[in-house]
């Protein structure tokens, strides 16, 4: 192949890959000559070839431009991959492909783990972000190094204190969402090869964190009302060395339970008696349906063994990615790991959230959201009971926005997932919540999105699919 | 202790910790009664006690407020810790405390690893961020799931293509700074216990990443002009199993060299011959002093073994934390790890940078910055030659904004660090760049900040300290 042909092919590939979009100018002849280390003549020859192929066109005194007809149809966007049903399910791959199918297909997002973003107070948050951008001529990265922006930390501590959770603001470390907080907490207390106790079913981010760090998860039976089975946990602890226990006592995903105070206390005491750190994922803390914000394991922790992780992603803004850890006696380790993992959390989102919290609108916003979720929990439960066949059972969420549904045993949630997807509906298959096959006939449904007749229709369709498979 | 005393103490602690700031209202009597599960009478008693102690005051019809005099003096801010000189230096702790001392002391930031933030085009970037906030009523987290915002990815690919680096945009994954890209790349190719070859001296983030993942670093002698010693690397490879090689071929931190193309090619070929992946840290790629943007290892990679990591943090904005990885054949693993580590990179910063790049201002901005850095490199070098004693040698940076200085052998850079800090000057001690003690008499100086007479004075002071210690 001649040099000019090679160059032409390279540029055409770039165009077809969407690197140069329709209407954009490609590098000038002189630039291309320098960049590729070839003569002006070779570039001219290559560009003429591209023009002949219809890839670019010349414009007088302007140069060479990509033609409309060569526009790439978003070649870089990932096509939704149907998740593979394998004997050993790769949980994180399954989760990611579920999320992608929601995004790319405009499907009914019953499988989404996220709250309806239209419920977030966008206008207000954006106003604060804008004000910050205007206020600061420049921004010094060092201002918000770990542990994070001091005012944001103070506001977070204030909310805990107002709700009866004793917090020393010096314990708080800002992270990129609760996901990072959970990862860093786990790394601070356990090492590759260690065994970590988790609820079963559990929120899959817990399994991800364990999987990724080369640790082993041991799943502890978890009751849909009371939470993790303390007797079973005690037996496991007696039998083998447990490096940490990861739990979600408030509105667990997927079960939705609120662990009673007395059981929270017993859990903290059981673990403390064996010097086992507890990693508490409390991302739904603001989304309670009862009278008051529930307690946390921190309320019962006298020895600094609770690493508490939370975020604003479920209640205020997900795309700002502001989470935090309160790692008790492991504070120094978690702060160092945060620095190593992502250096620091972006500044503007930190300050915008701090400014928002300083005003009084957050509680009003939360009261509204809680009312919506509480009502939609009832609607979703009623619809499942009406449309799904006999043998279907549902959880009774005390907060959050997901319903856990047990289907007749013969129904495989992965097959249901694929059949539903073909009809424009996503669900969360039970396989995502365990490394065992125990929950193959369970699904998780998201009820945060505004309830419409389309939601009803989707549940009716789902119910019919379940009935066919049962 | 009585119940009301306990409650009063708890609230006073919260005030002293800065949880409730001066002038802020503490929870109402009714709220506090509910939150703490005590009677109204007990709360009233506790609040009266706090009033007597001068911690709070009542305001008619408004409630209880924290008094001015109880204002905490930023109790949660970290005090600068003098880094410990230990036989085995904990590199990441040393780095973090260096950064803190720059922040808290308003010191002359010669020890900073970051570019002068006032050089960033803040006004423009903020304008784009504001426009996005106005444009989007709400933001769906799922729009920018890994690999990241499609338009940002396209813009990054376009810049590479314009500079003669062949890039498939589908290879790019957006990360929280290059720090996350490097961490994920390392995890994708090596596991705990593996040995990773690094340059010596090396950028400490490389050592951090290795340390954190429980791997072992093997340091390869690196030449201040030619880069990593290929013969030494070949010997190491012949002798033991190397899981990966981490390098910075363009304007290495701290040495500042630009590895010649032919040596880049040889490095890629040497590693490829043994199936060893190369992790290339290319964060300074836009800050070249020569005629054109230098090549990358990607230019010579035919087998997808180069994992290329970069960011906008050195050239456009640091606090937005936008980096990326192009992981070659390891793309799927890195994308999955990104999802597990931080789920997604914040959306608004991604789109703001994409919008900025689509306009034409970036190249003009970069030409300005390169000119400033090139000139300040000369000024800094001249000042060191003038003020430092005989036996001092400096690097000859070809890009970036740091100078590597070899001091007379008897000077310990940690002692110099502390003496300089006492005079309001920070430096980067050589200990940060190696796990061995080889660079105890080296320092790294940042010349990105606007050159003033204060810079001259600081270098004069430093020179005198060095002379005393030599």
XYZ file of C-alpha atoms in Angstrom, chain B residues 169-446:
278
model
C -12.968 6.466 20.564
C -14.526 3.224 21.770
C -11.305 2.560 23.650
C -11.609 5.664 25.871
C -12.988 5.437 29.412
C -13.532 8.620 31.444
C -12.183 8.521 35.028
C -11.910 10.719 38.132
C -8.562 12.205 37.136
C -5.571 10.255 35.844
C -5.133 8.934 39.394
C -8.158 6.691 38.996
C -7.134 5.743 35.438
C -3.719 4.574 36.673
C -5.201 2.652 39.593
C -7.731 0.858 37.422
C -5.167 0.077 34.724
C -2.827 -1.453 37.251
C -5.615 -3.551 38.721
C -6.622 -4.722 35.276
C -3.201 -6.201 34.510
C -1.668 -7.239 37.831
C -2.763 -8.784 41.104
C -1.603 -8.585 44.724
C 1.870 -10.032 45.126
C 2.877 -9.289 41.536
C 5.989 -7.306 40.687
C 5.667 -4.066 38.741
C 8.594 -2.258 37.120
C 8.704 1.531 37.596
C 11.113 4.305 36.714
C 13.512 5.522 39.396
C 12.915 8.256 40.373
C 9.218 7.895 39.621
C 6.083 9.923 40.078
C 4.864 8.870 43.505
C 1.275 8.178 42.363
C 2.780 5.132 40.677
C 4.276 3.963 43.968
C 0.958 4.701 45.727
C -1.000 2.608 43.303
C 1.402 -0.310 43.704
C 1.578 -0.004 47.493
C -2.174 0.164 47.839
C -2.817 -2.923 45.749
C -0.385 -5.048 47.680
C 2.038 -5.355 44.763
C 5.792 -5.002 44.773
C 7.606 -2.183 42.940
C 10.946 -2.846 41.279
C 12.739 0.399 40.460
C 14.568 0.659 37.149
C 17.352 3.258 36.782
C 16.086 6.120 34.686
C 18.213 8.566 32.775
C 17.427 12.301 33.083
C 17.516 12.725 29.299
C 16.764 9.337 27.697
C 14.299 7.889 30.190
C 14.077 4.366 31.571
C 17.249 2.296 31.111
C 16.231 -0.325 28.558
C 19.223 -2.590 29.173
C 18.545 -2.617 32.912
C 14.862 -3.305 32.261
C 15.748 -6.165 29.918
C 17.963 -7.701 32.598
C 15.192 -7.499 35.181
C 12.729 -9.085 32.776
C 15.172 -11.900 32.094
C 15.624 -12.475 35.807
C 12.067 -12.339 37.155
C 8.420 -12.242 36.242
C 7.205 -8.665 35.699
C 3.418 -8.166 35.610
C 3.507 -4.622 34.232
C 5.772 -1.676 33.559
C 4.641 1.851 34.550
C 6.287 4.726 32.727
C 5.930 8.385 31.915
C 7.703 8.873 28.586
C 6.671 12.529 28.112
C 8.036 15.138 30.564
C 8.412 12.682 33.358
C 7.718 13.860 36.873
C 10.205 14.632 38.411
C 12.906 14.433 35.691
C 11.165 16.358 32.899
C 12.724 14.363 30.041
C 11.099 13.595 26.710
C 11.868 10.023 25.746
C 13.039 9.944 22.102
C 10.714 8.212 19.623
C 13.196 5.478 18.846
C 13.507 4.603 22.524
C 9.727 4.622 22.943
C 9.544 2.109 20.120
C 12.258 -0.048 21.674
C 10.485 0.015 25.037
C 7.172 -1.069 23.497
C 8.909 -3.841 21.557
C 10.888 -5.096 24.549
C 7.750 -5.335 26.667
C 5.668 -6.822 23.851
C 8.280 -9.530 23.301
C 7.537 -10.714 26.844
C 3.791 -9.968 26.806
C 4.201 -7.338 29.504
C 1.584 -4.560 29.518
C 2.849 -0.960 29.689
C 0.928 1.588 31.767
C 1.725 4.976 30.261
C 1.068 8.079 32.351
C 0.794 10.947 29.877
C -0.710 13.792 31.935
C 1.757 16.426 30.691
C 1.234 15.702 26.987
C -0.117 19.181 26.199
C 2.690 21.015 28.016
C 5.508 20.474 25.495
C 8.148 23.141 24.839
C 9.061 21.870 21.379
C 7.329 22.334 18.049
C 4.730 19.596 18.197
C 3.005 17.327 20.614
C 5.217 14.320 21.258
C 4.276 10.780 20.308
C 2.984 8.315 22.876
C 3.689 4.633 23.418
C 0.332 4.086 21.679
C 1.967 5.172 18.421
C 4.198 2.095 18.547
C 1.753 -0.387 20.031
C 0.538 -2.994 17.584
C -0.770 -5.500 20.114
C -3.018 -3.495 22.469
C -0.545 -3.875 25.326
C -0.302 -0.148 26.135
C -2.718 1.211 28.740
C -2.546 4.959 28.187
C -3.690 7.267 31.045
C -4.112 11.044 30.909
C -6.197 13.948 32.190
C -7.065 17.616 31.859
C -5.801 18.367 35.375
C -2.464 19.821 34.321
C -3.603 21.818 31.323
C -7.239 22.865 31.678
C -8.808 22.311 35.102
C -7.709 20.277 38.094
C -10.766 20.589 40.298
C -13.093 19.115 37.663
C -11.189 15.842 38.006
C -11.577 14.637 34.420
C -9.142 11.961 33.333
C -9.290 9.005 30.986
C -7.801 5.632 30.178
C -7.218 4.020 26.773
C -6.495 0.494 27.956
C -5.929 -1.344 24.664
C -6.894 -4.977 24.944
C -7.733 -4.486 28.631
C -10.614 -2.150 27.852
C -13.437 -4.351 29.153
C -11.661 -4.979 32.468
C -10.900 -1.299 33.040
C -14.458 -0.282 32.230
C -15.805 -2.800 34.698
C -13.353 -1.678 37.384
C -14.360 1.940 36.822
C -17.960 0.978 37.414
C -17.011 -0.844 40.610
C -14.710 1.887 41.908
C -16.781 5.057 41.597
C -19.750 4.030 39.430
C -19.456 7.064 37.172
C -17.607 10.368 36.848
C -19.708 13.456 37.742
C -21.745 14.557 34.707
C -21.585 18.345 34.651
C -17.760 18.498 34.653
C -17.680 15.983 31.782
C -20.078 17.971 29.631
C -18.519 21.339 30.521
C -15.110 20.125 29.371
C -16.613 18.611 26.206
C -18.318 21.928 25.389
C -15.108 23.835 26.064
C -13.121 21.545 23.765
C -15.614 21.917 20.957
C -14.767 25.613 20.794
C -11.427 26.832 19.509
C -9.962 28.419 22.646
C -8.044 25.450 24.042
C -5.106 25.603 21.650
C -4.685 29.336 22.184
C -4.759 28.795 25.952
C -2.178 26.028 25.645
C 0.162 28.103 23.502
C 0.099 30.761 26.209
C 0.721 28.300 29.041
C 3.585 26.592 27.194
C 5.261 29.942 26.616
C 4.943 30.855 30.308
C 6.300 27.506 31.500
C 9.175 27.482 29.034
C 10.238 30.935 30.201
C 9.846 30.148 33.901
C 11.872 26.971 33.455
C 14.757 29.195 32.356
C 14.248 31.627 35.247
C 14.124 28.857 37.831
C 17.189 27.114 36.430
C 19.142 30.365 36.397
C 18.114 31.194 39.972
C 19.176 27.777 41.254
C 22.518 28.094 39.484
C 23.016 31.520 41.001
C 21.906 30.888 44.584
C 22.755 27.238 45.265
C 26.263 26.092 46.226
C 28.743 24.330 43.987
C 27.848 20.683 43.457
C 24.214 21.468 42.626
C 22.885 20.120 39.339
C 19.570 20.639 37.596
C 17.496 18.738 35.059
C 16.641 20.219 31.655
C 12.849 19.848 31.416
C 11.418 19.515 27.886
C 7.852 20.159 29.068
C 5.687 20.313 32.204
C 6.558 22.638 35.079
C 8.954 20.939 37.516
C 12.707 21.092 37.944
C 14.676 18.227 39.499
C 17.627 19.443 41.533
C 20.539 17.359 42.780
C 22.087 18.910 45.907
C 25.507 18.211 47.398
C 25.401 14.661 48.739
C 25.533 15.662 52.412
C 22.241 17.594 52.220
C 19.238 15.646 53.477
C 16.107 16.772 51.608
C 13.835 15.978 54.561
C 15.834 18.262 56.861
C 15.853 20.888 54.140
C 12.078 20.460 53.767
C 11.538 21.199 57.428
C 13.951 24.121 57.570
C 12.361 25.618 54.442
C 8.843 25.109 55.782
C 9.796 27.081 58.900
C 10.614 29.938 56.509
C 7.346 29.658 54.589
C 8.708 27.709 51.614
C 7.689 24.229 50.518
C 9.753 21.872 48.383
C 9.301 18.299 47.153
C 11.835 16.141 49.032
C 13.513 13.402 46.978
C 12.235 10.730 49.350
C 8.808 11.028 47.705
C 10.048 9.633 44.402
C 11.431 6.301 45.441
C 11.056 3.651 48.102
C 14.836 3.546 48.376
C 16.984 6.245 49.926
C 18.789 7.000 46.694
C 17.334 10.461 46.213
C 17.753 11.782 49.731
C 19.766 14.753 48.364
C 17.385 15.643 45.535
C 14.448 18.033 45.505
C 11.691 18.864 43.061
C 10.759 22.517 42.451
C 7.526 23.735 40.829
